Amino acid sequence: MISKVVLGLASCGNVCKGCDSSAWPAVAASNSSSTSSTTAATSSSNSTMVKTFQAYLPQCHRTYSCIHCRAHLANHDELISKSFQGSQGRAYLFNSVVNVGCGPAEERVLLTGLHAVADIYCECCKTTLGWKYEHAFESSQKYKEGKFIIELAHMIKENGWD
């Protein structure tokens, strides 16, 4: 359960949690039972106010957070695989993430073939964390579409990893 989330049309063309609210209109979904940090940005093109809410994952679950600013990134239950390789070492594949923005999609040749991917970054500190698989050109890789890679170099385990 996520207490606060920003939904927006990402530059990658999909509606997803926490996408780049500075470039696209955002709709905030709120849950009145919890607290969140709020920042407001004014768009210079149409002078509308856009609020970005940081999502907080439940304290009772094991979570992964940004190592640079400690913003929550993913719940352990959303982890699909630990056997991926990023540009800076090992990386994990997640079904969904929070507090993450998407860059523009581009085609890249990765270890498993040609994919259309979009870099993802922490909404709080703007650090590039990994990428989102937008499209897989090989049928054996289709399971990755819409999933997120976060490199271990950019995340830390929190909440109950005894």
mmCIF file with all atom_site columns, C-alpha atoms in Angstrom:
data_model
loop_
_atom_site.group_PDB
_atom_site.id
_atom_site.type_symbol
_atom_site.label_atom_id
_atom_site.label_alt_id
_atom_site.label_comp_id
_atom_site.label_asym_id
_atom_site.label_entity_id
_atom_site.label_seq_id
_atom_site.pdbx_PDB_ins_code
_atom_site.Cartn_x
_atom_site.Cartn_y
_atom_site.Cartn_z
_atom_site.occupancy
_atom_site.B_iso_or_equiv
_atom_site.pdbx_formal_charge
_atom_site.auth_seq_id
_atom_site.auth_comp_id
_atom_site.auth_asym_id
_atom_site.auth_atom_id
_atom_site.pdbx_PDB_model_num
ATOM 1   C CA . MET A 1 1   ? 0.000  0.000   0.000   1.00 0.00 ? 1   MET A CA 1
ATOM 2   C CA . ILE A 1 2   ? 1.418  3.382   -0.987  1.00 0.00 ? 2   ILE A CA 1
ATOM 3   C CA . SER A 1 3   ? 0.417  6.388   1.053   1.00 0.00 ? 3   SER A CA 1
ATOM 4   C CA . LYS A 1 4   ? 1.014  9.168   -1.508  1.00 0.00 ? 4   LYS A CA 1
ATOM 5   C CA . VAL A 1 5   ? 1.699  8.839   -5.244  1.00 0.00 ? 5   VAL A CA 1
ATOM 6   C CA . VAL A 1 6   ? 2.087  11.124  -8.236  1.00 0.00 ? 6   VAL A CA 1
ATOM 7   C CA . LEU A 1 7   ? 0.540  9.894   -11.437 1.00 0.00 ? 7   LEU A CA 1
ATOM 8   C CA . GLY A 1 8   ? 1.613  11.612  -14.630 1.00 0.00 ? 8   GLY A CA 1
ATOM 9   C CA . LEU A 1 9   ? 2.118  11.145  -18.324 1.00 0.00 ? 9   LEU A CA 1
ATOM 10  C CA . ALA A 1 10  ? 5.776  10.240  -18.514 1.00 0.00 ? 10  ALA A CA 1
ATOM 11  C CA . SER A 1 11  ? 8.084  11.313  -21.270 1.00 0.00 ? 11  SER A CA 1
ATOM 12  C CA . CYS A 1 12  ? 8.224  7.613   -22.107 1.00 0.00 ? 12  CYS A CA 1
ATOM 13  C CA . GLY A 1 13  ? 4.535  7.886   -23.068 1.00 0.00 ? 13  GLY A CA 1
ATOM 14  C CA . ASN A 1 14  ? 3.102  5.763   -20.261 1.00 0.00 ? 14  ASN A CA 1
ATOM 15  C CA . VAL A 1 15  ? 1.170  6.681   -17.170 1.00 0.00 ? 15  VAL A CA 1
ATOM 16  C CA . CYS A 1 16  ? 3.236  5.367   -14.291 1.00 0.00 ? 16  CYS A CA 1
ATOM 17  C CA . LYS A 1 17  ? 3.964  6.083   -10.647 1.00 0.00 ? 17  LYS A CA 1
ATOM 18  C CA . GLY A 1 18  ? 6.257  9.034   -10.041 1.00 0.00 ? 18  GLY A CA 1
ATOM 19  C CA . CYS A 1 19  ? 7.121  9.960   -13.611 1.00 0.00 ? 19  CYS A CA 1
ATOM 20  C CA . ASP A 1 20  ? 8.624  13.290  -14.544 1.00 0.00 ? 20  ASP A CA 1
ATOM 21  C CA . SER A 1 21  ? 6.099  15.789  -13.154 1.00 0.00 ? 21  SER A CA 1
ATOM 22  C CA . SER A 1 22  ? 8.229  18.761  -14.217 1.00 0.00 ? 22  SER A CA 1
ATOM 23  C CA . ALA A 1 23  ? 7.634  18.048  -17.914 1.00 0.00 ? 23  ALA A CA 1
ATOM 24  C CA . TRP A 1 24  ? 4.031  16.746  -17.837 1.00 0.00 ? 24  TRP A CA 1
ATOM 25  C CA . PRO A 1 25  ? 0.809  17.530  -15.977 1.00 0.00 ? 25  PRO A CA 1
ATOM 26  C CA . ALA A 1 26  ? 0.414  15.493  -12.817 1.00 0.00 ? 26  ALA A CA 1
ATOM 27  C CA . VAL A 1 27  ? -2.526 14.255  -10.836 1.00 0.00 ? 27  VAL A CA 1
ATOM 28  C CA . ALA A 1 28  ? -1.934 13.604  -7.153  1.00 0.00 ? 28  ALA A CA 1
ATOM 29  C CA . ALA A 1 29  ? -3.698 10.756  -5.428  1.00 0.00 ? 29  ALA A CA 1
ATOM 30  C CA . SER A 1 30  ? -3.686 11.160  -1.686  1.00 0.00 ? 30  SER A CA 1
ATOM 31  C CA . ASN A 1 31  ? -4.450 9.098   1.354   1.00 0.00 ? 31  ASN A CA 1
ATOM 32  C CA . SER A 1 32  ? -5.379 11.330  4.271   1.00 0.00 ? 32  SER A CA 1
ATOM 33  C CA . SER A 1 33  ? -4.114 8.892   6.914   1.00 0.00 ? 33  SER A CA 1
ATOM 34  C CA . SER A 1 34  ? -0.415 9.585   6.330   1.00 0.00 ? 34  SER A CA 1
ATOM 35  C CA . THR A 1 35  ? 2.022  12.447  5.998   1.00 0.00 ? 35  THR A CA 1
ATOM 36  C CA . SER A 1 36  ? 4.232  13.285  3.046   1.00 0.00 ? 36  SER A CA 1
ATOM 37  C CA . SER A 1 37  ? 6.658  15.965  1.988   1.00 0.00 ? 37  SER A CA 1
ATOM 38  C CA . THR A 1 38  ? 5.258  18.350  -0.577  1.00 0.00 ? 38  THR A CA 1
ATOM 39  C CA . THR A 1 39  ? 6.983  20.555  -3.097  1.00 0.00 ? 39  THR A CA 1
ATOM 40  C CA . ALA A 1 40  ? 5.280  22.901  -5.509  1.00 0.00 ? 40  ALA A CA 1
ATOM 41  C CA . ALA A 1 41  ? 6.523  23.912  -8.939  1.00 0.00 ? 41  ALA A CA 1
ATOM 42  C CA . THR A 1 42  ? 5.009  26.491  -11.225 1.00 0.00 ? 42  THR A CA 1
ATOM 43  C CA . SER A 1 43  ? 4.974  25.831  -14.946 1.00 0.00 ? 43  SER A CA 1
ATOM 44  C CA . SER A 1 44  ? 6.201  28.856  -16.890 1.00 0.00 ? 44  SER A CA 1
ATOM 45  C CA . SER A 1 45  ? 4.227  27.943  -19.998 1.00 0.00 ? 45  SER A CA 1
ATOM 46  C CA . ASN A 1 46  ? 0.716  27.912  -18.547 1.00 0.00 ? 46  ASN A CA 1
ATOM 47  C CA . SER A 1 47  ? 1.191  29.127  -14.949 1.00 0.00 ? 47  SER A CA 1
ATOM 48  C CA . THR A 1 48  ? -0.488 26.096  -13.363 1.00 0.00 ? 48  THR A CA 1
ATOM 49  C CA . MET A 1 49  ? 0.595  24.729  -10.015 1.00 0.00 ? 49  MET A CA 1
ATOM 50  C CA . VAL A 1 50  ? 1.944  21.160  -9.909  1.00 0.00 ? 50  VAL A CA 1
ATOM 51  C CA . LYS A 1 51  ? 2.483  19.375  -6.606  1.00 0.00 ? 51  LYS A CA 1
ATOM 52  C CA . THR A 1 52  ? 4.804  16.408  -6.259  1.00 0.00 ? 52  THR A CA 1
ATOM 53  C CA . PHE A 1 53  ? 4.232  14.035  -3.361  1.00 0.00 ? 53  PHE A CA 1
ATOM 54  C CA . GLN A 1 54  ? 6.935  11.677  -2.202  1.00 0.00 ? 54  GLN A CA 1
ATOM 55  C CA . ALA A 1 55  ? 5.601  8.140   -1.872  1.00 0.00 ? 55  ALA A CA 1
ATOM 56  C CA . TYR A 1 56  ? 6.251  6.306   1.370   1.00 0.00 ? 56  TYR A CA 1
ATOM 57  C CA . LEU A 1 57  ? 6.061  2.525   1.430   1.00 0.00 ? 57  LEU A CA 1
ATOM 58  C CA . PRO A 1 58  ? 4.644  0.776   4.543   1.00 0.00 ? 58  PRO A CA 1
ATOM 59  C CA . GLN A 1 59  ? 7.045  0.428   7.471   1.00 0.00 ? 59  GLN A CA 1
ATOM 60  C CA . CYS A 1 60  ? 6.049  -3.218  7.960   1.00 0.00 ? 60  CYS A CA 1
ATOM 61  C CA . HIS A 1 61  ? 7.609  -4.307  4.636   1.00 0.00 ? 61  HIS A CA 1
ATOM 62  C CA . ARG A 1 62  ? 11.215 -4.633  3.569   1.00 0.00 ? 62  ARG A CA 1
ATOM 63  C CA . THR A 1 63  ? 11.997 -1.817  1.145   1.00 0.00 ? 63  THR A CA 1
ATOM 64  C CA . TYR A 1 64  ? 14.734 -0.564  -1.147  1.00 0.00 ? 64  TYR A CA 1
ATOM 65  C CA . SER A 1 65  ? 15.650 3.138   -0.947  1.00 0.00 ? 65  SER A CA 1
ATOM 66  C CA . CYS A 1 66  ? 17.870 5.571   -2.842  1.00 0.00 ? 66  CYS A CA 1
ATOM 67  C CA . ILE A 1 67  ? 21.349 5.391   -1.315  1.00 0.00 ? 67  ILE A CA 1
ATOM 68  C CA . HIS A 1 68  ? 21.872 9.121   -1.961  1.00 0.00 ? 68  HIS A CA 1
ATOM 69  C CA . CYS A 1 69  ? 18.697 10.635  -0.412  1.00 0.00 ? 69  CYS A CA 1
ATOM 70  C CA . ARG A 1 70  ? 16.908 7.648   1.231   1.00 0.00 ? 70  ARG A CA 1
ATOM 71  C CA . ALA A 1 71  ? 13.691 8.110   -0.784  1.00 0.00 ? 71  ALA A CA 1
ATOM 72  C CA . HIS A 1 72  ? 11.746 4.857   -1.014  1.00 0.00 ? 72  HIS A CA 1
ATOM 73  C CA . LEU A 1 73  ? 12.095 3.140   -4.405  1.00 0.00 ? 73  LEU A CA 1
ATOM 74  C CA . ALA A 1 74  ? 10.501 -0.306  -4.205  1.00 0.00 ? 74  ALA A CA 1
ATOM 75  C CA . ASN A 1 75  ? 8.896  -2.874  -1.961  1.00 0.00 ? 75  ASN A CA 1
ATOM 76  C CA . HIS A 1 76  ? 10.715 -6.219  -1.705  1.00 0.00 ? 76  HIS A CA 1
ATOM 77  C CA . ASP A 1 77  ? 7.497  -7.934  -2.846  1.00 0.00 ? 77  ASP A CA 1
ATOM 78  C CA . GLU A 1 78  ? 7.911  -6.220  -6.256  1.00 0.00 ? 78  GLU A CA 1
ATOM 79  C CA . LEU A 1 79  ? 11.360 -7.795  -6.838  1.00 0.00 ? 79  LEU A CA 1
ATOM 80  C CA . ILE A 1 80  ? 11.369 -10.140 -9.838  1.00 0.00 ? 80  ILE A CA 1
ATOM 81  C CA . SER A 1 81  ? 15.058 -11.014 -10.258 1.00 0.00 ? 81  SER A CA 1
ATOM 82  C CA . LYS A 1 82  ? 18.468 -10.300 -8.722  1.00 0.00 ? 82  LYS A CA 1
ATOM 83  C CA . SER A 1 83  ? 20.427 -11.627 -11.707 1.00 0.00 ? 83  SER A CA 1
ATOM 84  C CA . PHE A 1 84  ? 20.762 -8.533  -13.901 1.00 0.00 ? 84  PHE A CA 1
ATOM 85  C CA . GLN A 1 85  ? 23.818 -6.527  -14.872 1.00 0.00 ? 85  GLN A CA 1
ATOM 86  C CA . GLY A 1 86  ? 23.852 -2.729  -15.023 1.00 0.00 ? 86  GLY A CA 1
ATOM 87  C CA . SER A 1 87  ? 26.535 -0.345  -16.246 1.00 0.00 ? 87  SER A CA 1
ATOM 88  C CA . GLN A 1 88  ? 27.918 -0.100  -12.686 1.00 0.00 ? 88  GLN A CA 1
ATOM 89  C CA . GLY A 1 89  ? 27.580 -3.726  -11.604 1.00 0.00 ? 89  GLY A CA 1
ATOM 90  C CA . ARG A 1 90  ? 24.728 -5.911  -10.357 1.00 0.00 ? 90  ARG A CA 1
ATOM 91  C CA . ALA A 1 91  ? 21.148 -4.752  -10.728 1.00 0.00 ? 91  ALA A CA 1
ATOM 92  C CA . TYR A 1 92  ? 17.658 -5.905  -9.722  1.00 0.00 ? 92  TYR A CA 1
ATOM 93  C CA . LEU A 1 93  ? 14.526 -6.172  -11.860 1.00 0.00 ? 93  LEU A CA 1
ATOM 94  C CA . PHE A 1 94  ? 11.329 -4.801  -10.262 1.00 0.00 ? 94  PHE A CA 1
ATOM 95  C CA . ASN A 1 95  ? 7.711  -5.026  -11.306 1.00 0.00 ? 95  ASN A CA 1
ATOM 96  C CA . SER A 1 96  ? 6.939  -1.503  -10.018 1.00 0.00 ? 96  SER A CA 1
ATOM 97  C CA . VAL A 1 97  ? 8.757  1.396   -8.351  1.00 0.00 ? 97  VAL A CA 1
ATOM 98  C CA . VAL A 1 98  ? 7.889  4.713   -6.670  1.00 0.00 ? 98  VAL A CA 1
ATOM 99  C CA . ASN A 1 99  ? 9.530  8.149   -6.519  1.00 0.00 ? 99  ASN A CA 1
ATOM 100 C CA . VAL A 1 100 ? 11.089 7.529   -9.928  1.00 0.00 ? 100 VAL A CA 1
ATOM 101 C CA . GLY A 1 101 ? 10.997 9.667   -13.072 1.00 0.00 ? 101 GLY A CA 1
ATOM 102 C CA . CYS A 1 102 ? 11.433 8.435   -16.646 1.00 0.00 ? 102 CYS A CA 1
ATOM 103 C CA . GLY A 1 103 ? 13.572 9.935   -19.383 1.00 0.00 ? 103 GLY A CA 1
ATOM 104 C CA . PRO A 1 104 ? 12.944 9.550   -23.113 1.00 0.00 ? 104 PRO A CA 1
ATOM 105 C CA . ALA A 1 105 ? 12.954 6.031   -24.558 1.00 0.00 ? 105 ALA A CA 1
ATOM 106 C CA . GLU A 1 106 ? 15.812 5.008   -26.847 1.00 0.00 ? 106 GLU A CA 1
ATOM 107 C CA . GLU A 1 107 ? 16.964 1.791   -28.474 1.00 0.00 ? 107 GLU A CA 1
ATOM 108 C CA . ARG A 1 108 ? 19.996 0.121   -26.885 1.00 0.00 ? 108 ARG A CA 1
ATOM 109 C CA . VAL A 1 109 ? 21.792 -3.139  -27.482 1.00 0.00 ? 109 VAL A CA 1
ATOM 110 C CA . LEU A 1 110 ? 22.014 -4.786  -24.059 1.00 0.00 ? 110 LEU A CA 1
ATOM 111 C CA . LEU A 1 111 ? 23.460 -8.171  -23.055 1.00 0.00 ? 111 LEU A CA 1
ATOM 112 C CA . THR A 1 112 ? 20.172 -9.874  -23.990 1.00 0.00 ? 112 THR A CA 1
ATOM 113 C CA . GLY A 1 113 ? 19.651 -8.093  -27.316 1.00 0.00 ? 113 GLY A CA 1
ATOM 114 C CA . LEU A 1 114 ? 17.999 -4.949  -28.665 1.00 0.00 ? 114 LEU A CA 1
ATOM 115 C CA . HIS A 1 115 ? 15.565 -3.177  -26.336 1.00 0.00 ? 115 HIS A CA 1
ATOM 116 C CA . ALA A 1 116 ? 13.821 0.202   -26.194 1.00 0.00 ? 116 ALA A CA 1
ATOM 117 C CA . VAL A 1 117 ? 14.618 1.556   -22.727 1.00 0.00 ? 117 VAL A CA 1
ATOM 118 C CA . ALA A 1 118 ? 14.149 4.807   -20.818 1.00 0.00 ? 118 ALA A CA 1
ATOM 119 C CA . ASP A 1 119 ? 16.579 5.891   -18.102 1.00 0.00 ? 119 ASP A CA 1
ATOM 120 C CA . ILE A 1 120 ? 14.960 6.267   -14.688 1.00 0.00 ? 120 ILE A CA 1
ATOM 121 C CA . TYR A 1 121 ? 16.051 8.654   -11.963 1.00 0.00 ? 121 TYR A CA 1
ATOM 122 C CA . CYS A 1 122 ? 15.205 9.412   -8.337  1.00 0.00 ? 122 CYS A CA 1
ATOM 123 C CA . GLU A 1 123 ? 12.544 12.134  -8.205  1.00 0.00 ? 123 GLU A CA 1
ATOM 124 C CA . CYS A 1 124 ? 14.051 13.495  -4.977  1.00 0.00 ? 124 CYS A CA 1
ATOM 125 C CA . CYS A 1 125 ? 17.777 13.804  -5.766  1.00 0.00 ? 125 CYS A CA 1
ATOM 126 C CA . LYS A 1 126 ? 17.680 13.330  -9.596  1.00 0.00 ? 126 LYS A CA 1
ATOM 127 C CA . THR A 1 127 ? 20.320 10.545  -9.547  1.00 0.00 ? 127 THR A CA 1
ATOM 128 C CA . THR A 1 128 ? 20.096 8.114   -12.485 1.00 0.00 ? 128 THR A CA 1
ATOM 129 C CA . LEU A 1 129 ? 19.194 4.733   -10.977 1.00 0.00 ? 129 LEU A CA 1
ATOM 130 C CA . GLY A 1 130 ? 18.789 2.410   -13.960 1.00 0.00 ? 130 GLY A CA 1
ATOM 131 C CA . TRP A 1 131 ? 16.230 2.041   -16.746 1.00 0.00 ? 131 TRP A CA 1
ATOM 132 C CA . LYS A 1 132 ? 12.719 0.974   -17.667 1.00 0.00 ? 132 LYS A CA 1
ATOM 133 C CA . TYR A 1 133 ? 12.134 -1.597  -20.409 1.00 0.00 ? 133 TYR A CA 1
ATOM 134 C CA . GLU A 1 134 ? 9.671  -0.030  -22.847 1.00 0.00 ? 134 GLU A CA 1
ATOM 135 C CA . HIS A 1 135 ? 9.902  -2.633  -25.632 1.00 0.00 ? 135 HIS A CA 1
ATOM 136 C CA . ALA A 1 136 ? 11.744 -5.891  -26.218 1.00 0.00 ? 136 ALA A CA 1
ATOM 137 C CA . PHE A 1 137 ? 12.382 -6.847  -29.837 1.00 0.00 ? 137 PHE A CA 1
ATOM 138 C CA . GLU A 1 138 ? 12.974 -10.545 -29.135 1.00 0.00 ? 138 GLU A CA 1
ATOM 139 C CA . SER A 1 139 ? 10.003 -12.688 -28.077 1.00 0.00 ? 139 SER A CA 1
ATOM 140 C CA . SER A 1 140 ? 11.986 -14.373 -25.281 1.00 0.00 ? 140 SER A CA 1
ATOM 141 C CA . GLN A 1 141 ? 12.549 -10.948 -23.658 1.00 0.00 ? 141 GLN A CA 1
ATOM 142 C CA . LYS A 1 142 ? 8.932  -9.674  -23.755 1.00 0.00 ? 142 LYS A CA 1
ATOM 143 C CA . TYR A 1 143 ? 8.478  -10.401 -20.023 1.00 0.00 ? 143 TYR A CA 1
ATOM 144 C CA . LYS A 1 144 ? 10.701 -7.378  -19.282 1.00 0.00 ? 144 LYS A CA 1
ATOM 145 C CA . GLU A 1 145 ? 8.390  -4.825  -20.924 1.00 0.00 ? 145 GLU A CA 1
ATOM 146 C CA . GLY A 1 146 ? 7.133  -2.277  -18.402 1.00 0.00 ? 146 GLY A CA 1
ATOM 147 C CA . LYS A 1 147 ? 9.601  -3.489  -15.752 1.00 0.00 ? 147 LYS A CA 1
ATOM 148 C CA . PHE A 1 148 ? 12.349 -1.492  -14.012 1.00 0.00 ? 148 PHE A CA 1
ATOM 149 C CA . ILE A 1 149 ? 16.067 -2.112  -13.469 1.00 0.00 ? 149 ILE A CA 1
ATOM 150 C CA . ILE A 1 150 ? 17.728 -0.441  -10.481 1.00 0.00 ? 150 ILE A CA 1
ATOM 151 C CA . GLU A 1 151 ? 21.466 -0.835  -9.981  1.00 0.00 ? 151 GLU A CA 1
ATOM 152 C CA . LEU A 1 152 ? 22.645 -1.955  -6.537  1.00 0.00 ? 152 LEU A CA 1
ATOM 153 C CA . ALA A 1 153 ? 25.155 0.914   -6.509  1.00 0.00 ? 153 ALA A CA 1
ATOM 154 C CA . HIS A 1 154 ? 22.208 3.316   -6.109  1.00 0.00 ? 154 HIS A CA 1
ATOM 155 C CA . MET A 1 155 ? 19.983 1.590   -3.553  1.00 0.00 ? 155 MET A CA 1
ATOM 156 C CA . ILE A 1 156 ? 20.034 0.428   0.027   1.00 0.00 ? 156 ILE A CA 1
ATOM 157 C CA . LYS A 1 157 ? 17.898 -2.093  1.942   1.00 0.00 ? 157 LYS A CA 1
ATOM 158 C CA . GLU A 1 158 ? 15.717 -0.707  4.750   1.00 0.00 ? 158 GLU A CA 1
ATOM 159 C CA . ASN A 1 159 ? 13.040 -1.868  7.223   1.00 0.00 ? 159 ASN A CA 1
ATOM 160 C CA . GLY A 1 160 ? 13.454 -5.341  8.655   1.00 0.00 ? 160 GLY A CA 1
ATOM 161 C CA . TRP A 1 161 ? 16.368 -6.927  6.779   1.00 0.00 ? 161 TRP A CA 1
ATOM 162 C CA . ASP A 1 162 ? 17.598 -8.813  9.894   1.00 0.00 ? 162 ASP A CA 1
#
